[in-house]
PDB file of C-alpha atoms in Angstrom:
ATOM      1  CA  MET A   1      34.672 129.479 -20.012  1.00  0.00           C
ATOM      2  CA  SER A   2      34.691 125.204 -20.629  1.00  0.00           C
ATOM      3  CA  LEU A   3      35.048 123.346 -18.415  1.00  0.00           C
ATOM      4  CA  ASP A   4      38.848 121.539 -17.536  1.00  0.00           C
ATOM      5  CA  ARG A   5      39.657 118.403 -16.054  1.00  0.00           C
ATOM      6  CA  LYS A   6      43.262 119.036 -15.218  1.00  0.00           C
ATOM      7  CA  LEU A   7      42.614 122.238 -14.506  1.00  0.00           C
ATOM      8  CA  GLN A   8      40.116 121.129 -12.350  1.00  0.00           C
ATOM      9  CA  ARG A   9      42.425 118.466 -10.266  1.00  0.00           C
ATOM     10  CA  THR A  10      44.935 120.475  -9.712  1.00  0.00           C
ATOM     11  CA  LEU A  11      42.318 123.121  -7.656  1.00  0.00           C
ATOM     12  CA  LEU A  12      41.267 120.296  -6.113  1.00  0.00           C
ATOM     13  CA  GLN A  13      44.808 119.202  -5.023  1.00  0.00           C
ATOM     14  CA  LYS A  14      45.982 123.175  -4.484  1.00  0.00           C
ATOM     15  CA  LEU A  15      42.545 122.794  -2.116  1.00  0.00           C
ATOM     16  CA  ALA A  16      43.331 119.533  -0.768  1.00  0.00           C
ATOM     17  CA  ASP A  17      46.536 120.696   0.577  1.00  0.00           C
ATOM     18  CA  GLN A  18      45.590 123.583   2.647  1.00  0.00           C
ATOM     19  CA  TYR A  19      42.424 120.852   4.595  1.00  0.00           C
ATOM     20  CA  PRO A  20      40.929 121.664   6.449  1.00  0.00           C
ATOM     21  CA  ALA A  21      41.287 124.860   6.535  1.00  0.00           C
ATOM     22  CA  THR A  22      39.124 126.927   3.836  1.00  0.00           C
ATOM     23  CA  VAL A  23      41.293 129.347   1.622  1.00  0.00           C
ATOM     24  CA  SER A  24      41.375 132.350  -0.361  1.00  0.00           C
ATOM     25  CA  VAL A  25      40.653 131.821  -4.047  1.00  0.00           C
ATOM     26  CA  GLN A  26      40.769 135.689  -5.504  1.00  0.00           C
ATOM     27  CA  GLY A  27      43.803 136.013  -7.024  1.00  0.00           C
ATOM     28  CA  TRP A  28      43.419 132.079  -8.926  1.00  0.00           C
ATOM     29  CA  GLU A  29      41.372 133.179 -12.074  1.00  0.00           C
ATOM     30  CA  ALA A  30      44.689 135.625 -12.497  1.00  0.00           C
ATOM     31  CA  GLU A  31      46.415 132.708 -11.935  1.00  0.00           C
ATOM     32  CA  LEU A  32      45.015 130.000 -13.342  1.00  0.00           C
ATOM     33  CA  SER A  33      42.615 131.169 -16.425  1.00  0.00           C
ATOM     34  CA  GLY A  34      38.699 129.728 -15.625  1.00  0.00           C
ATOM     35  CA  SER A  35      39.356 128.520 -11.629  1.00  0.00           C
ATOM     36  CA  ALA A  36      36.084 130.443 -10.922  1.00  0.00           C
ATOM     37  CA  VAL A  37      33.352 128.100 -13.192  1.00  0.00           C
ATOM     38  CA  ASN A  38      35.880 125.031 -12.671  1.00  0.00           C
ATOM     39  CA  LEU A  39      35.780 125.827  -8.915  1.00  0.00           C
ATOM     40  CA  ALA A  40      31.379 126.083  -8.770  1.00  0.00           C
ATOM     41  CA  TYR A  41      31.176 122.544 -11.147  1.00  0.00           C
ATOM     42  CA  LEU A  42      34.141 120.832  -8.030  1.00  0.00           C
ATOM     43  CA  HIS A  43      31.276 122.618  -5.554  1.00  0.00           C
ATOM     44  CA  GLU A  44      28.287 122.144  -7.501  1.00  0.00           C
ATOM     45  CA  HIS A  45      29.426 117.671  -6.987  1.00  0.00           C
ATOM     46  CA  GLY A  46      30.015 118.079  -3.192  1.00  0.00           C
ATOM     47  CA  LEU A  47      34.063 118.550  -3.824  1.00  0.00           C
ATOM     48  CA  CYS A  48      34.594 121.272  -2.699  1.00  0.00           C
ATOM     49  CA  GLU A  49      32.847 123.418  -0.568  1.00  0.00           C
ATOM     50  CA  ALA A  50      33.187 127.565  -2.497  1.00  0.00           C
ATOM     51  CA  LYS A  51      31.360 130.672  -1.916  1.00  0.00           C
ATOM     52  CA  PHE A  52      31.216 133.230  -4.526  1.00  0.00           C
ATOM     53  CA  SER A  53      30.030 136.947  -4.606  1.00  0.00           C
ATOM     54  CA  GLN A  54      28.413 138.388  -7.791  1.00  0.00           C
ATOM     55  CA  ALA A  55      28.695 142.685  -8.367  1.00  0.00           C
ATOM     56  CA  LEU A  56      26.585 144.727 -10.689  1.00  0.00           C
ATOM     57  CA  SER A  57      29.617 145.168 -13.152  1.00  0.00           C
ATOM     58  CA  ASP A  58      30.462 141.529 -13.084  1.00  0.00           C
ATOM     59  CA  LYS A  59      29.581 138.741 -16.093  1.00  0.00           C
ATOM     60  CA  ALA A  60      29.812 136.165 -13.669  1.00  0.00           C
ATOM     61  CA  PRO A  61      30.321 135.670 -10.408  1.00  0.00           C
ATOM     62  CA  ARG A  62      34.152 135.114  -8.579  1.00  0.00           C
ATOM     63  CA  ALA A  63      35.303 132.497  -6.140  1.00  0.00           C
ATOM     64  CA  PHE A  64      36.686 134.264  -2.806  1.00  0.00           C
ATOM     65  CA  SER A  65      37.536 130.851  -0.948  1.00  0.00           C
ATOM     66  CA  ALA A  66      37.006 127.803  -0.243  1.00  0.00           C
ATOM     67  CA  ARG A  67      37.569 124.127   0.714  1.00  0.00           C
ATOM     68  CA  ALA A  68      38.135 120.569   0.080  1.00  0.00           C
ATOM     69  CA  THR A  69      34.703 119.048   1.199  1.00  0.00           C
ATOM     70  CA  ALA A  70      35.591 114.468   1.987  1.00  0.00           C
ATOM     71  CA  LYS A  71      34.047 113.742  -0.653  1.00  0.00           C
ATOM     72  CA  GLY A  72      37.079 115.713  -2.761  1.00  0.00           C
ATOM     73  CA  MET A  73      39.731 114.540  -0.504  1.00  0.00           C
ATOM     74  CA  ASP A  74      38.419 110.618  -1.691  1.00  0.00           C
ATOM     75  CA  PHE A  75      37.784 111.977  -4.914  1.00  0.00           C
ATOM     76  CA  LEU A  76      41.824 112.305  -5.040  1.00  0.00           C
ATOM     77  CA  ALA A  77      42.867 109.079  -2.785  1.00  0.00           C
ATOM     78  CA  ASP A  78      44.740 106.526  -4.847  1.00  0.00           C
ATOM     79  CA  ASP A  79      42.184 104.069  -3.301  1.00  0.00           C
ATOM     80  CA  GLY A  80      39.244 106.156  -3.488  1.00  0.00           C
ATOM     81  CA  GLY A  81      39.696 107.371   0.476  1.00  0.00           C
ATOM     82  CA  LEU A  82      36.570 106.555   3.290  1.00  0.00           C
ATOM     83  CA  SER A  83      34.385 106.850   0.712  1.00  0.00           C
ATOM     84  CA  ALA A  84      35.549 103.264  -0.962  1.00  0.00           C
ATOM     85  CA  ILE A  85      34.946 100.995   2.614  1.00  0.00           C
ATOM     86  CA  LEU A  86      32.092 102.726   3.297  1.00  0.00           C
ATOM     87  CA  GLY A  87      30.208 102.386   0.169  1.00  0.00           C
ATOM     88  CA  VAL A  88      30.228  98.914  -0.187  1.00  0.00           C
ATOM     89  CA  VAL A  89      26.844  97.493  -0.966  1.00  0.00           C
ATOM     90  CA  THR A  90      26.261  93.719   0.031  1.00  0.00           C
ATOM     91  CA  ILE A  91      23.281  92.355  -1.517  1.00  0.00           C
ATOM     92  CA  LYS A  92      21.948  89.520  -0.029  1.00  0.00           C
ATOM     93  CA  LEU A  93      19.940  86.675  -2.389  1.00  0.00           C
ATOM     94  CA  HIS A  94      17.051  84.082  -0.284  1.00  0.00           C
ATOM     95  CA  ASP A  95      16.956  80.746  -0.891  1.00  0.00           C
ATOM     96  CA  ASP A  96      13.409  81.429  -3.030  1.00  0.00           C
ATOM     97  CA  THR A  97      15.542  84.011  -5.264  1.00  0.00           C
ATOM     98  CA  ILE A  98      17.848  81.807  -5.871  1.00  0.00           C
ATOM     99  CA  LYS A  99      15.895  78.858  -6.668  1.00  0.00           C
ATOM    100  CA  SER A 100      13.001  81.093  -8.630  1.00  0.00           C
ATOM    101  CA  LEU A 101      16.476  82.676 -11.009  1.00  0.00           C
ATOM    102  CA  ILE A 102      17.461  79.022 -11.794  1.00  0.00           C
ATOM    103  CA  GLU A 103      14.395  77.401 -12.286  1.00  0.00           C
ATOM    104  CA  SER A 104      13.784  79.999 -14.695  1.00  0.00           C
ATOM    105  CA  LYS A 105      17.067  78.819 -16.524  1.00  0.00           C
ATOM    106  CA  ILE A 106      16.047  75.111 -16.615  1.00  0.00           C
ATOM    107  CA  LEU A 107      12.075  76.423 -17.656  1.00  0.00           C
ATOM    108  CA  GLU A 108      14.872  77.918 -20.328  1.00  0.00           C
ATOM    109  CA  SER A 109      16.709  75.305 -21.530  1.00  0.00           C
ATOM    110  CA  ASP A 110      15.561  73.056 -24.403  1.00  0.00           C
ATOM    111  CA  LEU A 111      16.259  69.432 -21.815  1.00  0.00           C
ATOM    112  CA  PRO A 112      13.723  67.880 -22.756  1.00  0.00           C
ATOM    113  CA  GLU A 113       9.734  68.410 -20.073  1.00  0.00           C
ATOM    114  CA  PRO A 114      10.099  65.135 -17.920  1.00  0.00           C
ATOM    115  CA  GLU A 115      14.147  65.837 -17.396  1.00  0.00           C
ATOM    116  CA  LYS A 116      13.154  70.053 -15.797  1.00  0.00           C
ATOM    117  CA  LYS A 117      10.158  68.470 -14.286  1.00  0.00           C
ATOM    118  CA  ARG A 118      12.707  66.084 -12.317  1.00  0.00           C
ATOM    119  CA  PHE A 119      16.015  68.805 -12.367  1.00  0.00           C
ATOM    120  CA  LEU A 120      12.831  71.588 -10.545  1.00  0.00           C
ATOM    121  CA  ASP A 121      11.037  69.210  -8.306  1.00  0.00           C
ATOM    122  CA  GLN A 122      14.824  68.451  -6.776  1.00  0.00           C
ATOM    123  CA  LEU A 123      16.108  72.251  -7.113  1.00  0.00           C
ATOM    124  CA  ARG A 124      12.891  73.165  -4.853  1.00  0.00           C
ATOM    125  CA  GLU A 125      13.686  69.408  -2.032  1.00  0.00           C
ATOM    126  CA  LEU A 126      17.061  71.396  -1.550  1.00  0.00           C
ATOM    127  CA  PRO A 127      17.514  72.706   2.043  1.00  0.00           C
ATOM    128  CA  GLY A 128      19.563  75.808   2.339  1.00  0.00           C
ATOM    129  CA  GLU A 129      23.017  74.913   2.699  1.00  0.00           C
ATOM    130  CA  ALA A 130      22.515  72.534  -0.530  1.00  0.00           C
ATOM    131  CA  THR A 131      21.115  75.486  -2.718  1.00  0.00           C
ATOM    132  CA  LYS A 132      24.518  77.578  -1.465  1.00  0.00           C
ATOM    133  CA  HIS A 133      26.714  74.699  -2.919  1.00  0.00           C
ATOM    134  CA  LEU A 134      24.976  74.789  -5.882  1.00  0.00           C
ATOM    135  CA  VAL A 135      25.249  78.909  -5.881  1.00  0.00           C
ATOM    136  CA  LEU A 136      29.080  78.816  -5.169  1.00  0.00           C
ATOM    137  CA  LYS A 137      29.236  75.387  -8.872  1.00  0.00           C
ATOM    138  CA  LEU A 138      27.140  77.473 -10.415  1.00  0.00           C
ATOM    139  CA  VAL A 139      29.582  80.773 -10.162  1.00  0.00           C
ATOM    140  CA  ASP A 140      32.357  78.711 -10.395  1.00  0.00           C
ATOM    141  CA  LEU A 141      31.378  78.003 -14.119  1.00  0.00           C
ATOM    142  CA  GLY A 142      30.179  80.962 -15.131  1.00  0.00           C
ATOM    143  CA  LEU A 143      33.799  82.197 -13.281  1.00  0.00           C
ATOM    144  CA  GLU A 144      36.257  79.773 -15.104  1.00  0.00           C
ATOM    145  CA  LYS A 145      33.252  81.085 -18.661  1.00  0.00           C
ATOM    146  CA  ALA A 146      34.135  83.974 -18.240  1.00  0.00           C
ATOM    147  CA  PRO A 147      36.658  84.979 -20.867  1.00  0.00           C
ATOM    148  CA  ALA A 148      34.473  83.120 -23.796  1.00  0.00           C
ATOM    149  CA  ALA A 149      31.751  85.835 -22.454  1.00  0.00           C
ATOM    150  CA  ILE A 150      34.532  88.546 -22.599  1.00  0.00           C
ATOM    151  CA  GLU A 151      35.186  87.749 -26.232  1.00  0.00           C
ATOM    152  CA  VAL A 152      31.759  87.898 -27.318  1.00  0.00           C
ATOM    153  CA  ILE A 153      31.244  91.110 -25.975  1.00  0.00           C
ATOM    154  CA  GLY A 154      34.256  92.105 -27.798  1.00  0.00           C
ATOM    155  CA  LYS A 155      33.166  90.964 -30.650  1.00  0.00           C
ATOM    156  CA  VAL A 156      29.253  92.514 -30.204  1.00  0.00           C
ATOM    157  CA  LEU A 157      31.013  95.512 -29.218  1.00  0.00           C
ATOM    158  CA  MET A 158      33.798  96.357 -32.099  1.00  0.00           C
ATOM    159  CA  GLY A 159      31.256  95.146 -34.564  1.00  0.00           C
ATOM    160  CA  PRO A 160      32.279  92.768 -37.489  1.00  0.00           C
TER     161      PRO A 160
END
């Protein structure tokens, strides 16, 4: 049996329709060929909890009950469900880290050495609020250049 994305979605939707109940899936294999292997796959990814049994005469385990998990419900939700809200990652960069990143770009630049030294000295003396303002200006500049960057990425990925 092979994995089938359309069947997986159908199976998960059938379980979601009965959420949070555990449902009998014993007849599903006759109705939806390949349901056992696809339920096992969904189970292994945490999208459902499925129970299997295997008689000595069976070639493979048979699914007998399953239920959608919260992760499965969120997977089906158009907005990603609570996982999208709870999974937000906040990244904090300290002033020193930001200054170090900017400093490395100044050092890599083609500026004359006296100008590099002047910029680096001024950068090292910046108070926190001024560093924040500089970062916002750099982000604005990066966003303004985004279309050009995307064009370059496209040319590299598509080749000559």
